[in-house]
PDB file of C-alpha atoms in Angstrom:
ATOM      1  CA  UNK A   1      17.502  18.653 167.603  1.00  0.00           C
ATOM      2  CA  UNK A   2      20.085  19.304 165.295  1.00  0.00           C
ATOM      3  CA  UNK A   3      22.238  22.780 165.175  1.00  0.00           C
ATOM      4  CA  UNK A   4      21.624  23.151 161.280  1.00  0.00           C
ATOM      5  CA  UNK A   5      17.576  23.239 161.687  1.00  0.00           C
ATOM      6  CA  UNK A   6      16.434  27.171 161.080  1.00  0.00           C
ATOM      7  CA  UNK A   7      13.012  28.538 161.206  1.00  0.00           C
ATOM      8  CA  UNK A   8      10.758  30.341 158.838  1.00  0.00           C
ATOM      9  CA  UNK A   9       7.546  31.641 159.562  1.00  0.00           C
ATOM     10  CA  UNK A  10       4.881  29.496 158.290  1.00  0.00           C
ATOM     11  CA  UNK A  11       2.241  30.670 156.256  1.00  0.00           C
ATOM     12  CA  UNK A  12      -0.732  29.720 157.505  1.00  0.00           C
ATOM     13  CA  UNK A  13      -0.034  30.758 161.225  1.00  0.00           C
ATOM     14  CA  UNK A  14       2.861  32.915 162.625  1.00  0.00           C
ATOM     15  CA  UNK A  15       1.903  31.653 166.201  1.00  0.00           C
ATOM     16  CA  UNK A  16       4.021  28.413 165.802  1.00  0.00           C
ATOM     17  CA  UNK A  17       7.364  27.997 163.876  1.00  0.00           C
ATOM     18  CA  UNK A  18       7.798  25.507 161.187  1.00  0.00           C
ATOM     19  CA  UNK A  19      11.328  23.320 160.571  1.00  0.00           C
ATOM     20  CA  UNK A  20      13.469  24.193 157.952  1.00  0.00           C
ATOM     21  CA  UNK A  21      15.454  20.744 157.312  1.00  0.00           C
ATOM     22  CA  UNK A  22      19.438  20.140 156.764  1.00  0.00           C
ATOM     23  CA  UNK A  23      18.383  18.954 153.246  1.00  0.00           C
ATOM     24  CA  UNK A  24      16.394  21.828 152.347  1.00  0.00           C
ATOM     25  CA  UNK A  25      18.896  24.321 153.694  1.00  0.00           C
ATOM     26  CA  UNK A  26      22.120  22.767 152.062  1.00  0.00           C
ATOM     27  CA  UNK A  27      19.977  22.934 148.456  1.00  0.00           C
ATOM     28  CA  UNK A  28      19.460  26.054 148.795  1.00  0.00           C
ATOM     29  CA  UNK A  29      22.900  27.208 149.773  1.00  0.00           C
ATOM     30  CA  UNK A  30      24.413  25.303 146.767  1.00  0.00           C
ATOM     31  CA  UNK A  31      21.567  27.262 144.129  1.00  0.00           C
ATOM     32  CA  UNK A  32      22.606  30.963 145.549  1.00  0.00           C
ATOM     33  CA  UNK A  33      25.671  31.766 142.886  1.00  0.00           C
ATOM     34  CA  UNK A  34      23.346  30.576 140.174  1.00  0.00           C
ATOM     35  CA  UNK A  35      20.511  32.523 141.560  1.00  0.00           C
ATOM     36  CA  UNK A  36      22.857  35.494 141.936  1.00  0.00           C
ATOM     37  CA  UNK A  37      23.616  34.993 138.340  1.00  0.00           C
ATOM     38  CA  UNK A  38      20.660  34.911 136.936  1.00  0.00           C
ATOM     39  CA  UNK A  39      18.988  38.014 139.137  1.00  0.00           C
ATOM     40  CA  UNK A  40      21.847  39.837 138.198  1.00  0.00           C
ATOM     41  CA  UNK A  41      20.981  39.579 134.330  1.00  0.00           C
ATOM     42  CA  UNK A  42      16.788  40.460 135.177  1.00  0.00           C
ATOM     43  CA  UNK A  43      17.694  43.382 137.722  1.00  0.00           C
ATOM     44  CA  UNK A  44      20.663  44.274 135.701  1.00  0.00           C
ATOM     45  CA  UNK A  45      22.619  45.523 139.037  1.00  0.00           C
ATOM     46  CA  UNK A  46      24.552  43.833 141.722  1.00  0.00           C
ATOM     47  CA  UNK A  47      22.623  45.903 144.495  1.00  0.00           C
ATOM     48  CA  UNK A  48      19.020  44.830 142.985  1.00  0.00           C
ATOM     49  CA  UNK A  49      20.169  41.156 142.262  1.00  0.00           C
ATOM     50  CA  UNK A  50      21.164  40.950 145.805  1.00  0.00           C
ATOM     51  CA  UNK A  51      17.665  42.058 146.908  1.00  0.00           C
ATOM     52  CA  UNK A  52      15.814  39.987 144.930  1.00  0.00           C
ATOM     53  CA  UNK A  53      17.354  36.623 145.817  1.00  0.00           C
ATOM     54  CA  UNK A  54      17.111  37.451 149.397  1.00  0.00           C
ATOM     55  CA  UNK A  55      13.462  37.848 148.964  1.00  0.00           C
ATOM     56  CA  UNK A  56      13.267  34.578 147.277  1.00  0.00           C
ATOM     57  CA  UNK A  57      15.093  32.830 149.613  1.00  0.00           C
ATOM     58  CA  UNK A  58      12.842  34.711 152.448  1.00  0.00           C
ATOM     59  CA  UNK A  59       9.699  33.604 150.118  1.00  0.00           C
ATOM     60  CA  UNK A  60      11.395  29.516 149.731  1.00  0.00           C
ATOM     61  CA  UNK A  61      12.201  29.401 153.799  1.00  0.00           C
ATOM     62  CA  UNK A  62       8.518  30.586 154.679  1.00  0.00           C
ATOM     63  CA  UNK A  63       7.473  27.787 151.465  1.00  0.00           C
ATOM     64  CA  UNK A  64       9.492  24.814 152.515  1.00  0.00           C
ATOM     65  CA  UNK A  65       6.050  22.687 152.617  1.00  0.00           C
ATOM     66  CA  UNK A  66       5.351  24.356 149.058  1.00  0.00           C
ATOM     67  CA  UNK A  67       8.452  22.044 147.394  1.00  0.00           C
ATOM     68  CA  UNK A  68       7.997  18.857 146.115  1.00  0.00           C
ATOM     69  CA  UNK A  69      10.357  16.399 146.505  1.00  0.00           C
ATOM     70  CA  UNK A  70      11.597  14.578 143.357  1.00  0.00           C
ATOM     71  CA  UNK A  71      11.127  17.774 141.743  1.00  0.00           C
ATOM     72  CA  UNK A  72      14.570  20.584 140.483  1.00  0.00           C
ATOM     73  CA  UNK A  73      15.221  22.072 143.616  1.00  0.00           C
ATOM     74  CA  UNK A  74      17.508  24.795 141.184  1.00  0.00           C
ATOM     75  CA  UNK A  75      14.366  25.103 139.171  1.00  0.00           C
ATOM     76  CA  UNK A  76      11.868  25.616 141.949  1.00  0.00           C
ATOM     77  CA  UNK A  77      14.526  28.564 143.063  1.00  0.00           C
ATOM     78  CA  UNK A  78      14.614  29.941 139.545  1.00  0.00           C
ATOM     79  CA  UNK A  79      10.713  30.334 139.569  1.00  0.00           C
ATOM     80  CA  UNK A  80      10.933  32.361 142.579  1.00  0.00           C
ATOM     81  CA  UNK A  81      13.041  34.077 141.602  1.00  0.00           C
ATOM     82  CA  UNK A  82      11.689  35.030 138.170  1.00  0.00           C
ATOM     83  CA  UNK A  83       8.186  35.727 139.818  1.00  0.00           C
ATOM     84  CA  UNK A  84       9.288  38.865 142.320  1.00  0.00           C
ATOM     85  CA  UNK A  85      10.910  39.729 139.892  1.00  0.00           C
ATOM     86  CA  UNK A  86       8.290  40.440 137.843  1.00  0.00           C
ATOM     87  CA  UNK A  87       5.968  41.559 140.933  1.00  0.00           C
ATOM     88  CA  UNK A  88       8.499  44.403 141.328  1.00  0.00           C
ATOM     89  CA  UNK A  89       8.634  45.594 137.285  1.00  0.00           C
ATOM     90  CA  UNK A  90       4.728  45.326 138.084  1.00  0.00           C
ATOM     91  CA  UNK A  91       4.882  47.532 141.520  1.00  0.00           C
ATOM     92  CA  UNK A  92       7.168  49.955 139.990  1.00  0.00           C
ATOM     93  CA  UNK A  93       5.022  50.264 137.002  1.00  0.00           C
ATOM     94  CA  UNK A  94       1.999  51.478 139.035  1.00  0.00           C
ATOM     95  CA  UNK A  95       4.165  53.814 141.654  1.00  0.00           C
ATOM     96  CA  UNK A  96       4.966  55.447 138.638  1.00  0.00           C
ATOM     97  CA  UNK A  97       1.651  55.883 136.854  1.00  0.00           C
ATOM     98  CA  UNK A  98       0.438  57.067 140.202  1.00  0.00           C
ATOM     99  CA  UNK A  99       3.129  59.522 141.075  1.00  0.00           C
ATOM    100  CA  UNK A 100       5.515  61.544 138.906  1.00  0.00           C
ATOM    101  CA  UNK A 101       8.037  60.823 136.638  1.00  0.00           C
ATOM    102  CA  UNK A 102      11.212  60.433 137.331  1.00  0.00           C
ATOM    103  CA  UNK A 103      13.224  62.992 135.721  1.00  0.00           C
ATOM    104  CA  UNK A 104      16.955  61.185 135.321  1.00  0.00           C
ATOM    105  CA  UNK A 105      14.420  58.332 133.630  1.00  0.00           C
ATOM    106  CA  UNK A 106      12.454  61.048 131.306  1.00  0.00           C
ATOM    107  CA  UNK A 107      13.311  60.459 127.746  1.00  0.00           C
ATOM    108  CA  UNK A 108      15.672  57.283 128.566  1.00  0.00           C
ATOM    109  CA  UNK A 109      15.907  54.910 126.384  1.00  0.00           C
ATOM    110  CA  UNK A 110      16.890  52.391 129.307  1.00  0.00           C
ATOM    111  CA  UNK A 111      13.631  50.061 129.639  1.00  0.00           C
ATOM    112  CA  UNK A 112      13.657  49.266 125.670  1.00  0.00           C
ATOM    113  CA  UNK A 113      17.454  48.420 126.057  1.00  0.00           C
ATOM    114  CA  UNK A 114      16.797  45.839 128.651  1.00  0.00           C
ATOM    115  CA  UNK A 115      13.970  44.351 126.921  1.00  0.00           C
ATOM    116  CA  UNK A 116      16.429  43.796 123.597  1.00  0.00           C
ATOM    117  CA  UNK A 117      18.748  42.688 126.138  1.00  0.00           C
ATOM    118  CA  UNK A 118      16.474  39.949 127.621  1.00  0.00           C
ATOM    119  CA  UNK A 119      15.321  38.863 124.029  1.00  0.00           C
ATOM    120  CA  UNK A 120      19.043  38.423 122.521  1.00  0.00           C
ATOM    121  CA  UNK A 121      19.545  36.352 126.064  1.00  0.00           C
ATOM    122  CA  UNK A 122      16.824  34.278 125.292  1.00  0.00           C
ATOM    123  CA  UNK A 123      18.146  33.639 121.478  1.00  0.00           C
ATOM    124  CA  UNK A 124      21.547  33.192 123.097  1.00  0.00           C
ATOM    125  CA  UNK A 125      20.442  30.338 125.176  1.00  0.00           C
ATOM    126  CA  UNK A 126      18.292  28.617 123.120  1.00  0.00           C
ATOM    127  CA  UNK A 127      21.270  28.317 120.600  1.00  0.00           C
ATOM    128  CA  UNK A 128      23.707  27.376 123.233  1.00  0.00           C
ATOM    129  CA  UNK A 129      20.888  24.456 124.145  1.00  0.00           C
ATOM    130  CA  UNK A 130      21.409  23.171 120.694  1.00  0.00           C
ATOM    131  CA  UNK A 131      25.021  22.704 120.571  1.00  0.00           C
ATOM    132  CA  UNK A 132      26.432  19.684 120.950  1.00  0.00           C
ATOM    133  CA  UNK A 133      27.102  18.431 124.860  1.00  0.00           C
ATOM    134  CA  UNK A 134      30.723  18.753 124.195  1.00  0.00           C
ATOM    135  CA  UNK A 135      31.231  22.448 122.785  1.00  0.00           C
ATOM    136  CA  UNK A 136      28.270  23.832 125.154  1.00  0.00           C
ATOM    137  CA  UNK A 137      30.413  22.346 127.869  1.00  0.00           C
ATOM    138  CA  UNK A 138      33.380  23.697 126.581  1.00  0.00           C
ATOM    139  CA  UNK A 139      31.738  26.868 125.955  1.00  0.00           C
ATOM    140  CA  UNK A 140      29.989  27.385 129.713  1.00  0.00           C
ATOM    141  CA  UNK A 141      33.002  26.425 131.403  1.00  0.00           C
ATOM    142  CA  UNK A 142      34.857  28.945 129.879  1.00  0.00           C
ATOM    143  CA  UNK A 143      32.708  31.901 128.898  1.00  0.00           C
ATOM    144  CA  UNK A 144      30.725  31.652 131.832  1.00  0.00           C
ATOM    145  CA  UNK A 145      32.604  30.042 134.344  1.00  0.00           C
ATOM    146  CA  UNK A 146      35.728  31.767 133.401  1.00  0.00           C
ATOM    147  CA  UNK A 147      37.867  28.935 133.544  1.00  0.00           C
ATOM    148  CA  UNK A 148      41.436  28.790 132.158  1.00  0.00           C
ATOM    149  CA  UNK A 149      41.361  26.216 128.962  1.00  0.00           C
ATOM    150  CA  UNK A 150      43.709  23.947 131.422  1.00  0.00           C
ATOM    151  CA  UNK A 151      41.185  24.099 133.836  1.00  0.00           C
ATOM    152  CA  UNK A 152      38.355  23.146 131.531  1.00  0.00           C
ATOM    153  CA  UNK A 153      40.482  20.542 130.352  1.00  0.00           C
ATOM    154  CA  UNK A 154      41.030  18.756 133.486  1.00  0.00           C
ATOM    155  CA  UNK A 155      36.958  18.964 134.287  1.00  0.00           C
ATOM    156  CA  UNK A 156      36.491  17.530 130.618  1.00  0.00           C
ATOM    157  CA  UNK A 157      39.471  15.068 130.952  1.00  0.00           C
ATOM    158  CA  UNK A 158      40.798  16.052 127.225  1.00  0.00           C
ATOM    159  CA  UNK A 159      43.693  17.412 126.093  1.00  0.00           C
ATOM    160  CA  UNK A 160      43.620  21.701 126.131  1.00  0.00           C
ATOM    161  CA  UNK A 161      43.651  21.565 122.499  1.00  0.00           C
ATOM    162  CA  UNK A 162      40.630  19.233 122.211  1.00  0.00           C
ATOM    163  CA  UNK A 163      38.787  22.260 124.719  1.00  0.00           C
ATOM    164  CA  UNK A 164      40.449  25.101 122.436  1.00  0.00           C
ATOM    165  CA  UNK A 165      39.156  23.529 119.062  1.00  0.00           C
ATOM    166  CA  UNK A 166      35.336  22.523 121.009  1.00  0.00           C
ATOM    167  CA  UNK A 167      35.231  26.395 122.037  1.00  0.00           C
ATOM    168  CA  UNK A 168      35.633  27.527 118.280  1.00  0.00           C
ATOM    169  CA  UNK A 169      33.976  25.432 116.504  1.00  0.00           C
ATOM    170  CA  UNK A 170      31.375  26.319 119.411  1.00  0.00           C
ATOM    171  CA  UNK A 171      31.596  29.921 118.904  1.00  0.00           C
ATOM    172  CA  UNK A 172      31.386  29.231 114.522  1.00  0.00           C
ATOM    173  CA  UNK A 173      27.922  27.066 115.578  1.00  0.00           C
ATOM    174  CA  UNK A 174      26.546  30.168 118.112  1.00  0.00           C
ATOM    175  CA  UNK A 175      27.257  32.599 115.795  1.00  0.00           C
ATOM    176  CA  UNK A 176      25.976  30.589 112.688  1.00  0.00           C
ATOM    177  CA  UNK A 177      22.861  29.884 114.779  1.00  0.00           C
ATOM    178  CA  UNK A 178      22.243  33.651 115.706  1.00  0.00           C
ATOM    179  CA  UNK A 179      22.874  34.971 112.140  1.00  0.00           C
ATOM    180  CA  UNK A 180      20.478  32.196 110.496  1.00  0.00           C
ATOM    181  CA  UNK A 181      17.907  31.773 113.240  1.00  0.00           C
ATOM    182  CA  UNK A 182      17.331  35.122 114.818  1.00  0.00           C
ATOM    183  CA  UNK A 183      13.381  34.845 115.567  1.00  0.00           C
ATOM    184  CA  UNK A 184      12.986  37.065 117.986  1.00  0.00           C
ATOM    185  CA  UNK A 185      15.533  39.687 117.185  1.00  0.00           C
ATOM    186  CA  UNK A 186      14.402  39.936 113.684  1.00  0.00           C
ATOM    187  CA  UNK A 187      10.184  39.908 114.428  1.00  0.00           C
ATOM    188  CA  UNK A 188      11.260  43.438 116.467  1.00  0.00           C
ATOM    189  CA  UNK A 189      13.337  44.756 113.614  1.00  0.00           C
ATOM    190  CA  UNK A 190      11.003  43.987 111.434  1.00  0.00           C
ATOM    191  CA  UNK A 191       7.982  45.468 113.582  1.00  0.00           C
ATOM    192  CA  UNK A 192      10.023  48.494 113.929  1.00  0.00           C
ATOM    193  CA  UNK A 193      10.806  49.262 110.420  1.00  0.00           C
ATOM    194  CA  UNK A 194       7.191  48.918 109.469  1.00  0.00           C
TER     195      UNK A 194
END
């Protein structure tokens, strides 16, 4: 038996203790910056982020059987993720209705800033998915990787300047995008002003 081989509790009965493979482990060490990432933006704090992808790893290790090879391992993860996450909004929602209000949180404007948040996030991606595979590369790997233009050079194998002109004329497209398209943004204004 190999030394990398961890347990989780299976589901069904916690009697005996089911495998966790190499594979299946290594997958999901590789997804946990990108899971921290993207927690971080629904919980909106490091503290909560850090909670909630523990409990989705705890939920994938004691799901192993659940995955299905072939299938986005990152994906699978993101799911998870997304899916406590919403189980907590829900749990906190009803501890609340049954108990009283919490008086730093009385009159706060806080839960209608986060949804505007999510919804400009969601317009955000969906027009980074429409740039071009060259400035959305140029723009992720330094915007959201924070990587030097030199560095996103070398990972691009161009010349800096061919990474400093992809970056503007993907900023000119996002922002072109955002301004004409809006959708979401705009269907709130608009709900709100009438």
């Amino acid at each position: 038996m190999s030394l990398r081989w961890k347990y989780a509790e299976p589901p069904v009965s916690g009697s005996e203790r089911v495998p966790v493979t190499a594979r299946f482990s290594d997958q999901l060490i590789a997804v946990l910056p990108r899971l921290r990432r993207f927690a971080r933006g629904l919980a909106g704090s490091a503290s909560d982020a850090d909670d909630l992808v523990q409990a989705a790893c705890e939920r994938a290790l004691a799901r192993e059987h659940q995955f299905q090879e072939g299938t986005r391992f990152d994906s699978w993860m993101f799911r998870i993720v997304q899916t406590i996450w919403i189980d907590q909004l829900r749990a906190r929602k009803v501890r609340k209705e049954d108990g009283e209000v919490d008086g730093e949180r009385l009159g706060s404007d806080e839960a209608v800033r986060r949804v505007e948040s999510r919804i400009a996030l969601v317009e955000v991606r969906r027009a980074v998915s429409r740039l071009p595979a060259e400035q959305r590369t140029a723009l992720l790997l330094v915007t959201v990787e924070g990587m030097s233009y030199k560095e996103a050079a070398e990972i691009a194998k161009v010349p800096v300047g061919t990474i400093m002109s992809r970056l503007a004329r993907a900023r000119v497209a996002l922002q072109a995008q955002l301004d004409a398209g809006g959708g979401l943004r705009r269907s709130t204004d608009d709900a709100e002003a009438g």
